[in-house]
Amino acid sequence: MKKSSLVVTLPALVLSGLLLSGCGMFRSHKAWETARQESPLEIPPGLDTPPASDALVIPPPGANNPTSAGATADVGSIGGTIADGFVLPDSLDNAYRRVGEALADVGQVTARDEGAHSYTVNVAAAPARKRGFFSRLFHRSGKGDAATAGKASRQVQVSVTASGDSASEVRAQGQAAAVAKVVDALKAKLGV
């Protein structure tokens, strides 16, 4: 190699090495020493967090009163019990009679109390989820089978109370799936 090409090549390699390294030797590694503490953020006076002392309080049964558009689920203090209902635009006695006729198609009416305007209905529970191929293949016991789970019946208490001058409140209480089935069937049959 010639001497002139070595003289040109060596400075070019050093210069390209400095460029590729990002000129790190010219940067200060002590930037943290020049940093200063900033004041912490302050919460404006009206934006404090609300008190959380009553955040996990379970409302008492019956605290959920239905509106004219219907009612949302009211989970009581008893585990697995739910109440739901709707408002029927009819007089109390006529609504009680119409609900009784509609309940005959929904399930087996086991008790009725005309003084309290309430019914007790046994409703077939929703069938369990169908098991997959592998769970049917490896679990052959009859316990927990979808066919036997569909035969279980749940008891639902349906009550009718006056709601204003020309409306009645229909409420169902019991196991969540059975209540949903009764309320949906009553709404469909009564045209609500």
mmCIF file of C-alpha atoms in Angstrom:
data_model
loop_
_atom_site.group_PDB
_atom_site.id
_atom_site.type_symbol
_atom_site.label_atom_id
_atom_site.label_comp_id
_atom_site.label_asym_id
_atom_site.label_seq_id
_atom_site.Cartn_x
_atom_site.Cartn_y
_atom_site.Cartn_z
ATOM 1 C CA MET A 1 0.000 0.000 0.000
ATOM 2 C CA LYS A 2 1.263 3.452 -0.729
ATOM 3 C CA LYS A 3 2.120 5.924 1.911
ATOM 4 C CA SER A 4 -0.233 8.617 0.553
ATOM 5 C CA SER A 5 -3.251 6.331 0.680
ATOM 6 C CA LEU A 6 -2.427 5.427 4.308
ATOM 7 C CA VAL A 7 -2.213 9.112 5.211
ATOM 8 C CA VAL A 8 -5.652 9.728 3.695
ATOM 9 C CA THR A 9 -7.270 6.506 4.930
ATOM 10 C CA LEU A 10 -6.256 6.720 8.589
ATOM 11 C CA PRO A 11 -7.789 10.194 9.296
ATOM 12 C CA ALA A 12 -10.915 9.195 7.332
ATOM 13 C CA LEU A 13 -11.359 6.091 9.553
ATOM 14 C CA VAL A 14 -10.908 8.141 12.732
ATOM 15 C CA LEU A 15 -13.373 10.791 11.535
ATOM 16 C CA SER A 16 -15.961 8.182 10.493
ATOM 17 C CA GLY A 17 -15.566 6.429 13.879
ATOM 18 C CA LEU A 18 -16.310 9.703 15.661
ATOM 19 C CA LEU A 19 -19.367 10.322 13.479
ATOM 20 C CA LEU A 20 -20.702 6.800 14.021
ATOM 21 C CA SER A 21 -20.258 7.019 17.769
ATOM 22 C CA GLY A 22 -22.575 10.034 17.860
ATOM 23 C CA CYS A 23 -19.897 12.300 19.246
ATOM 24 C CA GLY A 24 -20.447 10.791 22.676
ATOM 25 C CA MET A 25 -17.175 12.105 23.961
ATOM 26 C CA PHE A 26 -18.449 15.693 23.628
ATOM 27 C CA ARG A 27 -21.615 15.128 25.708
ATOM 28 C CA SER A 28 -21.831 15.778 29.434
ATOM 29 C CA HIS A 29 -22.493 12.626 31.441
ATOM 30 C CA LYS A 30 -23.455 14.645 34.487
ATOM 31 C CA ALA A 31 -26.763 16.150 33.339
ATOM 32 C CA TRP A 32 -28.447 14.740 36.444
ATOM 33 C CA GLU A 33 -26.206 16.957 38.603
ATOM 34 C CA THR A 34 -27.640 20.095 37.010
ATOM 35 C CA ALA A 35 -31.274 18.963 37.387
ATOM 36 C CA ARG A 36 -33.405 20.745 39.986
ATOM 37 C CA GLN A 37 -36.483 19.647 41.941
ATOM 38 C CA GLU A 38 -39.835 20.876 40.624
ATOM 39 C CA SER A 39 -42.734 21.592 42.959
ATOM 40 C CA PRO A 40 -45.283 18.754 43.212
ATOM 41 C CA LEU A 41 -48.677 19.017 41.507
ATOM 42 C CA GLU A 42 -51.440 20.529 43.600
ATOM 43 C CA ILE A 43 -55.074 19.367 43.518
ATOM 44 C CA PRO A 44 -57.530 22.228 42.987
ATOM 45 C CA PRO A 45 -59.831 22.771 45.993
ATOM 46 C CA GLY A 46 -63.040 21.435 44.395
ATOM 47 C CA LEU A 47 -61.519 18.310 42.825
ATOM 48 C CA ASP A 48 -60.702 16.215 45.880
ATOM 49 C CA THR A 49 -61.633 12.533 45.803
ATOM 50 C CA PRO A 50 -65.101 11.718 47.188
ATOM 51 C CA PRO A 51 -65.358 9.859 50.490
ATOM 52 C CA ALA A 52 -65.248 6.088 50.008
ATOM 53 C CA SER A 53 -66.679 5.049 53.372
ATOM 54 C CA ASP A 54 -70.068 4.013 51.880
ATOM 55 C CA ALA A 55 -68.641 2.664 48.618
ATOM 56 C CA LEU A 56 -69.249 -1.009 49.374
ATOM 57 C CA VAL A 57 -72.524 -0.805 51.285
ATOM 58 C CA ILE A 58 -75.163 -3.227 49.976
ATOM 59 C CA PRO A 59 -78.577 -1.557 49.725
ATOM 60 C CA PRO A 60 -81.457 -3.150 51.659
ATOM 61 C CA PRO A 61 -83.922 -5.404 49.807
ATOM 62 C CA GLY A 62 -86.673 -3.422 48.135
ATOM 63 C CA ALA A 63 -84.553 -0.277 47.743
ATOM 64 C CA ASN A 64 -84.862 -0.523 43.972
ATOM 65 C CA ASN A 65 -88.241 0.932 42.981
ATOM 66 C CA PRO A 66 -89.232 0.514 39.331
ATOM 67 C CA THR A 67 -89.935 3.490 37.122
ATOM 68 C CA SER A 68 -92.500 3.750 34.356
ATOM 69 C CA ALA A 69 -89.848 2.561 31.878
ATOM 70 C CA GLY A 70 -89.121 -0.598 33.920
ATOM 71 C CA ALA A 71 -86.812 -1.570 36.726
ATOM 72 C CA THR A 72 -83.234 -2.562 36.959
ATOM 73 C CA ALA A 73 -82.050 -5.563 38.929
ATOM 74 C CA ASP A 74 -81.913 -5.166 42.695
ATOM 75 C CA VAL A 75 -79.509 -7.581 44.328
ATOM 76 C CA GLY A 76 -80.538 -8.070 47.941
ATOM 77 C CA SER A 77 -78.448 -9.143 50.888
ATOM 78 C CA ILE A 78 -79.293 -12.803 50.221
ATOM 79 C CA GLY A 79 -76.715 -14.285 47.850
ATOM 80 C CA GLY A 80 -78.107 -15.278 44.474
ATOM 81 C CA THR A 81 -81.511 -13.618 45.018
ATOM 82 C CA ILE A 82 -82.563 -10.912 42.612
ATOM 83 C CA ALA A 83 -85.654 -8.747 42.228
ATOM 84 C CA ASP A 84 -86.824 -7.235 38.962
ATOM 85 C CA GLY A 85 -90.037 -5.766 37.690
ATOM 86 C CA PHE A 86 -91.945 -3.379 35.469
ATOM 87 C CA VAL A 87 -94.928 -1.052 35.544
ATOM 88 C CA LEU A 88 -98.167 -2.186 33.910
ATOM 89 C CA PRO A 89 -100.653 0.561 32.913
ATOM 90 C CA ASP A 90 -103.744 -1.052 34.476
ATOM 91 C CA SER A 91 -105.686 -1.041 37.766
ATOM 92 C CA LEU A 92 -104.435 -3.211 40.637
ATOM 93 C CA ASP A 93 -107.153 -5.881 40.490
ATOM 94 C CA ASN A 94 -107.175 -6.103 36.700
ATOM 95 C CA ALA A 95 -103.345 -6.248 36.570
ATOM 96 C CA TYR A 96 -103.324 -9.018 39.226
ATOM 97 C CA ARG A 97 -105.803 -11.048 37.144
ATOM 98 C CA ARG A 98 -103.860 -10.505 33.888
ATOM 99 C CA VAL A 99 -100.552 -11.454 35.531
ATOM 100 C CA GLY A 100 -102.131 -14.651 36.920
ATOM 101 C CA GLU A 101 -103.394 -15.658 33.462
ATOM 102 C CA ALA A 102 -99.991 -14.984 31.917
ATOM 103 C CA LEU A 103 -98.150 -16.906 34.662
ATOM 104 C CA ALA A 104 -100.140 -20.054 33.844
ATOM 105 C CA ASP A 105 -98.223 -20.233 30.544
ATOM 106 C CA VAL A 106 -94.833 -19.384 32.098
ATOM 107 C CA GLY A 107 -94.623 -22.002 34.852
ATOM 108 C CA GLN A 108 -96.586 -23.853 37.517
ATOM 109 C CA VAL A 109 -98.399 -21.500 39.923
ATOM 110 C CA THR A 110 -98.029 -23.207 43.306
ATOM 111 C CA ALA A 111 -99.562 -20.514 45.540
ATOM 112 C CA ARG A 112 -101.542 -17.307 45.227
ATOM 113 C CA ASP A 113 -102.434 -14.732 47.843
ATOM 114 C CA GLU A 114 -105.256 -12.456 46.695
ATOM 115 C CA GLY A 115 -104.961 -10.241 49.771
ATOM 116 C CA ALA A 116 -101.283 -9.493 49.100
ATOM 117 C CA HIS A 117 -101.748 -9.736 45.297
ATOM 118 C CA SER A 118 -98.870 -12.208 44.947
ATOM 119 C CA TYR A 119 -98.114 -15.499 43.222
ATOM 120 C CA THR A 120 -95.521 -18.205 43.801
ATOM 121 C CA VAL A 121 -94.416 -19.856 40.570
ATOM 122 C CA ASN A 122 -92.098 -22.797 39.873
ATOM 123 C CA VAL A 123 -90.113 -22.134 36.708
ATOM 124 C CA ALA A 124 -87.790 -24.534 34.898
ATOM 125 C CA ALA A 125 -84.282 -23.156 35.225
ATOM 126 C CA ALA A 126 -82.290 -22.346 32.135
ATOM 127 C CA PRO A 127 -80.368 -25.381 30.889
ATOM 128 C CA ALA A 128 -76.682 -25.536 31.646
ATOM 129 C CA ARG A 129 -74.161 -24.761 28.960
ATOM 130 C CA LYS A 130 -73.583 -27.597 26.555
ATOM 131 C CA ARG A 131 -70.299 -29.294 27.267
ATOM 132 C CA GLY A 132 -67.614 -29.505 24.636
ATOM 133 C CA PHE A 133 -66.362 -32.599 22.864
ATOM 134 C CA PHE A 134 -63.410 -33.305 25.145
ATOM 135 C CA SER A 135 -65.297 -32.770 28.403
ATOM 136 C CA ARG A 136 -68.031 -35.168 27.228
ATOM 137 C CA LEU A 137 -65.347 -37.643 26.147
ATOM 138 C CA PHE A 138 -63.491 -37.683 29.480
ATOM 139 C CA HIS A 139 -66.365 -37.009 31.957
ATOM 140 C CA ARG A 140 -68.995 -39.674 31.537
ATOM 141 C CA SER A 141 -70.790 -39.311 34.879
ATOM 142 C CA GLY A 142 -74.446 -38.306 34.767
ATOM 143 C CA LYS A 143 -74.012 -35.696 37.503
ATOM 144 C CA GLY A 144 -74.016 -32.153 36.185
ATOM 145 C CA ASP A 145 -75.189 -33.290 32.780
ATOM 146 C CA ALA A 146 -76.994 -30.685 30.651
ATOM 147 C CA ALA A 147 -80.059 -32.893 30.369
ATOM 148 C CA THR A 148 -80.496 -33.226 34.133
ATOM 149 C CA ALA A 149 -79.637 -29.582 34.837
ATOM 150 C CA GLY A 150 -82.504 -28.383 32.628
ATOM 151 C CA LYS A 151 -85.058 -30.269 34.758
ATOM 152 C CA ALA A 152 -84.354 -28.275 37.948
ATOM 153 C CA SER A 153 -87.084 -25.791 38.828
ATOM 154 C CA ARG A 154 -86.688 -22.516 40.674
ATOM 155 C CA GLN A 155 -89.277 -20.753 42.795
ATOM 156 C CA VAL A 156 -90.134 -17.136 41.907
ATOM 157 C CA GLN A 157 -92.321 -14.807 43.967
ATOM 158 C CA VAL A 158 -94.385 -12.394 41.795
ATOM 159 C CA SER A 159 -96.217 -9.512 43.460
ATOM 160 C CA VAL A 160 -98.501 -6.809 42.051
ATOM 161 C CA THR A 161 -98.880 -3.480 43.858
ATOM 162 C CA ALA A 162 -100.577 -0.202 42.988
ATOM 163 C CA SER A 163 -98.377 2.444 41.401
ATOM 164 C CA GLY A 164 -100.283 5.713 41.175
ATOM 165 C CA ASP A 165 -103.922 6.006 40.083
ATOM 166 C CA SER A 166 -103.935 3.980 36.873
ATOM 167 C CA ALA A 167 -100.847 1.779 36.963
ATOM 168 C CA SER A 168 -99.596 -1.303 38.777
ATOM 169 C CA GLU A 169 -96.103 -2.413 39.657
ATOM 170 C CA VAL A 170 -95.245 -6.058 38.892
ATOM 171 C CA ARG A 171 -92.181 -7.378 40.760
ATOM 172 C CA ALA A 172 -90.524 -10.806 40.594
ATOM 173 C CA GLN A 173 -88.023 -12.064 43.144
ATOM 174 C CA GLY A 174 -85.906 -15.218 43.253
ATOM 175 C CA GLN A 175 -82.960 -16.825 41.447
ATOM 176 C CA ALA A 176 -81.580 -14.502 38.738
ATOM 177 C CA ALA A 177 -82.103 -16.731 35.674
ATOM 178 C CA ALA A 178 -85.628 -17.710 36.737
ATOM 179 C CA VAL A 179 -86.586 -14.086 37.485
ATOM 180 C CA ALA A 180 -85.298 -12.969 34.092
ATOM 181 C CA LYS A 181 -87.299 -15.716 32.399
ATOM 182 C CA VAL A 182 -90.517 -14.806 34.259
ATOM 183 C CA VAL A 183 -90.166 -11.051 33.711
ATOM 184 C CA ASP A 184 -89.368 -11.459 30.002
ATOM 185 C CA ALA A 185 -92.307 -13.834 29.505
ATOM 186 C CA LEU A 186 -94.711 -11.534 31.384
ATOM 187 C CA LYS A 187 -93.601 -8.500 29.393
ATOM 188 C CA ALA A 188 -94.126 -10.396 26.133
ATOM 189 C CA LYS A 189 -97.560 -11.765 27.112
ATOM 190 C CA LEU A 190 -98.834 -8.493 28.617
ATOM 191 C CA GLY A 191 -97.498 -6.324 25.786
ATOM 192 C CA VAL A 192 -95.259 -4.121 27.943
#
